[in-house]
Tab-separated table of C-alpha atoms in Angstrom:
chain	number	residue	atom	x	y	z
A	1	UNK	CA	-9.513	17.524	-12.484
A	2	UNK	CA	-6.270	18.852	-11.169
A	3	UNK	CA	-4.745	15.870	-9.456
A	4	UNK	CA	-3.075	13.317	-11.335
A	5	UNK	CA	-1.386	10.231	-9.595
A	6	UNK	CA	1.916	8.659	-11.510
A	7	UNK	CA	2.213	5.000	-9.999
A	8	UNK	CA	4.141	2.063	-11.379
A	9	UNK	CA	2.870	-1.326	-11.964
A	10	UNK	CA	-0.216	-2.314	-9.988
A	11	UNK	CA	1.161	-6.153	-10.210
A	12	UNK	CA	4.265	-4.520	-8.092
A	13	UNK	CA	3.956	-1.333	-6.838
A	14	UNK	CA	3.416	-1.638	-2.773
A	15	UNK	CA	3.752	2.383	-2.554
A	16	UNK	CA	1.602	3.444	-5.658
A	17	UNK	CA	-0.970	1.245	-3.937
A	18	UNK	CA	-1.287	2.943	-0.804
A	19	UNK	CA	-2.436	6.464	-1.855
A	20	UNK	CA	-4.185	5.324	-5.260
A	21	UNK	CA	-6.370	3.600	-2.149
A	22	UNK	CA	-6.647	6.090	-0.166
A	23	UNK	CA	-8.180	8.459	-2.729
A	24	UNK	CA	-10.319	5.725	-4.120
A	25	UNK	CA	-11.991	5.331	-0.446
A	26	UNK	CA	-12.245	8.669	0.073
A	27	UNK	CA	-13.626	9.601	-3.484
A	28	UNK	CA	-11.164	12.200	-3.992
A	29	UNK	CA	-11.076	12.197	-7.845
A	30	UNK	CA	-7.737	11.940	-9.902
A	31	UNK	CA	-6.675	11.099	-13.158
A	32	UNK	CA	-3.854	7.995	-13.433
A	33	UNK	CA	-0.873	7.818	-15.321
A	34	UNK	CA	1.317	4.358	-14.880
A	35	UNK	CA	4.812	4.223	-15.895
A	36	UNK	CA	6.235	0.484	-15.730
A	37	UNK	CA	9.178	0.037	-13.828
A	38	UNK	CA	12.089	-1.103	-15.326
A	39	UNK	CA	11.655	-0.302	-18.470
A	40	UNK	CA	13.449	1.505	-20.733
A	41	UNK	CA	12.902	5.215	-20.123
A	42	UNK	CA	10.826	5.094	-17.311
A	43	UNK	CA	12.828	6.321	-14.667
A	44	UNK	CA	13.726	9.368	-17.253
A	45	UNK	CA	10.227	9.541	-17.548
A	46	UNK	CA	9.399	10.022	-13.817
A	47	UNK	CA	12.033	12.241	-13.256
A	48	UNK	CA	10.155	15.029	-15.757
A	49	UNK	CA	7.489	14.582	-12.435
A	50	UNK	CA	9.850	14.257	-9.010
A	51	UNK	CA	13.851	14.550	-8.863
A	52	UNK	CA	13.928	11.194	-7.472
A	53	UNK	CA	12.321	9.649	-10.503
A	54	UNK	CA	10.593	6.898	-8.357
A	55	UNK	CA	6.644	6.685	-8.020
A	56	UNK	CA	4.584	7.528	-6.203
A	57	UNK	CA	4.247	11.073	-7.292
A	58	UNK	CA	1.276	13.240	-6.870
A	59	UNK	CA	0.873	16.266	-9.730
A	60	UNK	CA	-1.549	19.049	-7.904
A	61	UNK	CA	-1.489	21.697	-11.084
A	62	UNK	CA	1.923	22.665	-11.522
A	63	UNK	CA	3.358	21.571	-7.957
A	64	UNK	CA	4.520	17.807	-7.428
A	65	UNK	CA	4.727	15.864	-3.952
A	66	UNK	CA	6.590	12.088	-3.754
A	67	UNK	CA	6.607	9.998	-1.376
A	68	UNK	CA	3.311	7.586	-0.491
A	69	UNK	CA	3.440	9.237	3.169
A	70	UNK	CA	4.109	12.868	1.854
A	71	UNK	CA	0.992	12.506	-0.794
A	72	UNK	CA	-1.186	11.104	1.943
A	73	UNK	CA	-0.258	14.117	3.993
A	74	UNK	CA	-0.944	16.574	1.501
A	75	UNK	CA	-4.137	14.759	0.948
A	76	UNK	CA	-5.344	15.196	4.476
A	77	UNK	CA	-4.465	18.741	4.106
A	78	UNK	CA	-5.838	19.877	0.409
A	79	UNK	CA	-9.009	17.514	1.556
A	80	UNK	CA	-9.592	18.385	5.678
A	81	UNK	CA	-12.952	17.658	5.761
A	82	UNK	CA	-12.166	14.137	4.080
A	83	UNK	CA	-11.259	11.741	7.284
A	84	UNK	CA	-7.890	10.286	5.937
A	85	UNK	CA	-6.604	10.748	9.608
A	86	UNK	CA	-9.099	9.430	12.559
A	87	UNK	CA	-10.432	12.823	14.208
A	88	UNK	CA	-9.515	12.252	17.467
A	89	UNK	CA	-5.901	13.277	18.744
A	90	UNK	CA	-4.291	9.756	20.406
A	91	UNK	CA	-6.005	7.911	17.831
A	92	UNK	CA	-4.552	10.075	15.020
A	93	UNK	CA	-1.189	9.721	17.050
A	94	UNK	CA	-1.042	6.294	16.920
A	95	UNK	CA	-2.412	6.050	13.332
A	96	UNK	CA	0.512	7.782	12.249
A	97	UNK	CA	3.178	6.032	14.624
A	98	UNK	CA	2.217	3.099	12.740
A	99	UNK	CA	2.071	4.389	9.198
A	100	UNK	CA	5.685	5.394	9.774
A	101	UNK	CA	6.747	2.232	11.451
A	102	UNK	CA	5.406	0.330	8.400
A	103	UNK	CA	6.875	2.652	6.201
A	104	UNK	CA	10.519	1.738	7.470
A	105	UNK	CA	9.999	-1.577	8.650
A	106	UNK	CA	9.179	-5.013	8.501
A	107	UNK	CA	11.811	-5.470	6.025
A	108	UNK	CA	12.125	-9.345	6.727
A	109	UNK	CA	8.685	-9.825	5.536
A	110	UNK	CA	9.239	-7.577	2.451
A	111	UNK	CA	12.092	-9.847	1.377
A	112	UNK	CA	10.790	-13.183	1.925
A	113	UNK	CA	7.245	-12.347	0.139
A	114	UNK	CA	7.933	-9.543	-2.618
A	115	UNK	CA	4.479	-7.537	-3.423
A	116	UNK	CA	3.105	-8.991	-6.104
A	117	UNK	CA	-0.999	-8.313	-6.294
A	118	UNK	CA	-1.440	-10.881	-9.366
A	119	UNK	CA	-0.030	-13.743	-7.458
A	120	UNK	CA	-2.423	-17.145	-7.426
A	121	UNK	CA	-2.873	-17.568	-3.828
A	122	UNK	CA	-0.565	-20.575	-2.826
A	123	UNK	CA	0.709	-21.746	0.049
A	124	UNK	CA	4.365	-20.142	0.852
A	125	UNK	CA	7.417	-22.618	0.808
A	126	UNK	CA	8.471	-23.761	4.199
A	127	UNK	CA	11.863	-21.935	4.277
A	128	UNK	CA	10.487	-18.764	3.095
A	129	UNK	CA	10.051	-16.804	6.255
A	130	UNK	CA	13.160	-16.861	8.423
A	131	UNK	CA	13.248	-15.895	12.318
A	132	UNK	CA	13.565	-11.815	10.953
A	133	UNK	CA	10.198	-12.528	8.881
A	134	UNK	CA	8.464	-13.704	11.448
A	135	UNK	CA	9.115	-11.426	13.955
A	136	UNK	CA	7.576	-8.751	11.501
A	137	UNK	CA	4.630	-11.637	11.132
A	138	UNK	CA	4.324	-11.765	14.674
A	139	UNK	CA	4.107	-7.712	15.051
A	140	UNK	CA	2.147	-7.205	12.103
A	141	UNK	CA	-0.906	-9.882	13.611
A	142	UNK	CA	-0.582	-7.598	17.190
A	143	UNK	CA	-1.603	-4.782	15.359
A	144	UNK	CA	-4.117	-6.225	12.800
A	145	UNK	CA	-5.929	-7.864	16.154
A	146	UNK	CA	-5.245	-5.536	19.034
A	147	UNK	CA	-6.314	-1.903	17.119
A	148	UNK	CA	-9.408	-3.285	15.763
A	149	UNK	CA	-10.556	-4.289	19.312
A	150	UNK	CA	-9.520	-0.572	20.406
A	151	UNK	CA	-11.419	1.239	18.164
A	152	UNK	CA	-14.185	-0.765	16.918
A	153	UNK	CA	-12.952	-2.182	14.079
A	154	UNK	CA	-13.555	-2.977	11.447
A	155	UNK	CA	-10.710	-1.219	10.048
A	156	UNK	CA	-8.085	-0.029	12.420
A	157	UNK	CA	-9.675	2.992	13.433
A	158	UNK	CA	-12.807	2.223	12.882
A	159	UNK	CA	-13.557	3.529	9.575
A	160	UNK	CA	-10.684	3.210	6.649
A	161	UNK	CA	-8.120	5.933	7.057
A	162	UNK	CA	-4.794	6.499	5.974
A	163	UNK	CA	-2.567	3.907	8.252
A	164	UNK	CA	-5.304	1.367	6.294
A	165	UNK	CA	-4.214	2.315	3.418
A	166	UNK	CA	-0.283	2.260	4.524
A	167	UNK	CA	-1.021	-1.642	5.883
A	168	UNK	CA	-3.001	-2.651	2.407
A	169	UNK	CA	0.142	-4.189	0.706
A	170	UNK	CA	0.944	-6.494	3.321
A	171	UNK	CA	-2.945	-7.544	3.998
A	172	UNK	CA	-2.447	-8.676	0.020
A	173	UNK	CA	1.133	-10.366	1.009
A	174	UNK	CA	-0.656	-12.765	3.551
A	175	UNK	CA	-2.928	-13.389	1.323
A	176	UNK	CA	-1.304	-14.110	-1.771
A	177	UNK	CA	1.155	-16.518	0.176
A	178	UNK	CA	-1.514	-17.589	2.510
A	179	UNK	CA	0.078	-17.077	5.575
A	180	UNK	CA	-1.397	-18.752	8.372
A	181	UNK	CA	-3.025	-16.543	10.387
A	182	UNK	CA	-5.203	-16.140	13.493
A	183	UNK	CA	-9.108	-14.833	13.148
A	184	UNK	CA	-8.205	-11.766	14.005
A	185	UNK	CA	-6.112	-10.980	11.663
A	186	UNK	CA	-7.642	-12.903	9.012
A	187	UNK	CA	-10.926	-10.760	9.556
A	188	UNK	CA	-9.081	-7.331	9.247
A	189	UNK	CA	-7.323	-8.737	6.239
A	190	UNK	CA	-11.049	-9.820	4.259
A	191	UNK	CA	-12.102	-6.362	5.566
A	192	UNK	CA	-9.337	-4.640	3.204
A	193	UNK	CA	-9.422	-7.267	0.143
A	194	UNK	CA	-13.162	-6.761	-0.401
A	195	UNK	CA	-12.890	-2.859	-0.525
A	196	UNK	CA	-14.456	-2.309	-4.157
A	197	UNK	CA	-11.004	-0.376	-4.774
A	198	UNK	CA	-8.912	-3.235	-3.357
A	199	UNK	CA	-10.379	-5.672	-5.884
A	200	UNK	CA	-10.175	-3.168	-8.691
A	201	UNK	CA	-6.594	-2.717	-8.032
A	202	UNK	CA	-5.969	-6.760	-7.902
A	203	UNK	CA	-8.121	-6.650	-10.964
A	204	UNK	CA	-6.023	-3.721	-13.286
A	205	UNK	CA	-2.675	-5.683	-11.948
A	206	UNK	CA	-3.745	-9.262	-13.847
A	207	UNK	CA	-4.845	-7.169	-16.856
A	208	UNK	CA	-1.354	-5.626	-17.040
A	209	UNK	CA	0.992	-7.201	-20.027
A	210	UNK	CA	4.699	-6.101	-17.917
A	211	UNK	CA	6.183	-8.855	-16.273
A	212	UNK	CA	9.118	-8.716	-14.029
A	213	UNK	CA	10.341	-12.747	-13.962
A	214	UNK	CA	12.054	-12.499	-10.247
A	215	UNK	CA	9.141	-11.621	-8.939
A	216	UNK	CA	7.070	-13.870	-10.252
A	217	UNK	CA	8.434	-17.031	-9.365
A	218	UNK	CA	8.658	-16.520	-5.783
């Protein structure tokens, strides 16, 4: 086995999440190496793997990619006849249009419900989501309802690709603070959390012993 993945915690780690995912739905094998974040000597750790000492990194032999989108890239490249992008041009357009607009956005949401896949599912104070968070809300439910319809759901392109993978986190977000939500939306979101890998992940983040307080009193 030649690829290894370095992720942080799975109770907190949004970006780890989204290739370790991926290459679970695909069945691309890997072997997994989890360095807790803050911690001391983790970041020195990860830096022996990328120069930005942050996970994700991918390990391919002796040559290392960062970056969730960059290792999902690669991915689609090292493994073409794998479908981690949808086959058909517009479709694999918009697919990544949206992976990159989740991967720089939505930051009101981010704030007001941290990632945290070991959450009990409760109901999210009153206050939490300001007018920013619920713009992103409000986006986020367009896309979970309108690119389903498009392409035949149940996924957003159909079949689980890689902009499935990128939207994962925040699937587990509304759920954990149980956003209210409309059918739509709630029936991409079930779609993702019963994956097998989905629940494994939720599953390795409750057995995990790290605990970062701030984020866990949200």
């Amino acid at each position: 086995m030649s690829l290894t993945l370095f992720i942080a915690n799975k109770a907190y780690s949004s970006w780890s999440f989204r290739p370790w995912l991926l290459m679970r739905v695909m069945d691309i094998p890997f072997a997994e190496v989890v360095t807790p974040l803050y911690v001391e000597g983790s970041r020195e750790r990860m830096l022996r793997e990328a120069p930005t000492g942050k996970a994700p990194v991918l390990r391919d032999g002796d040559f290392a990619v960062w970056d969730s989108l960059a290792i999902i890239e690669y991915l689609a490249e090292k493994f073409a006849e794998k479908p981690v992008w949808p086959r058909a041009q517009q479709a694999r357009a918009l697919a990544r249009s949206l992976c990159a607009e989740m991967h720089s956005g939505f930051q009101g949401l981010r704030q007001a419900c941290p990632t945290n896949f070991r959450r009990a599912r409760r109901d999210a104070p009153l206050p939490l989501l300001d007018e920013t968070a619920r713009v992103d809300l409000a986006r986020i439910e367009a896309i979970f309802s309108e690119t389903p319809a498009r392409y035949g759901g149940p996924f957003l392109f159909g079949a689980f690709s890689a902009a499935d993978a990128f939207f994962a986190p925040v699937v587990v977000r509304l759920d954990a603070y149980a956003l209210e939500l409309q059918p739509a939306t709630r029936a991409y979101c079930d779609a993702i959390l019963n994956l097998p890998a989905c629940v494994e992940w939720r599953a390795g983040a409750r057995a995990e012993s790290w605990v970062i307080e701030k984020w866990e009193n949200i």
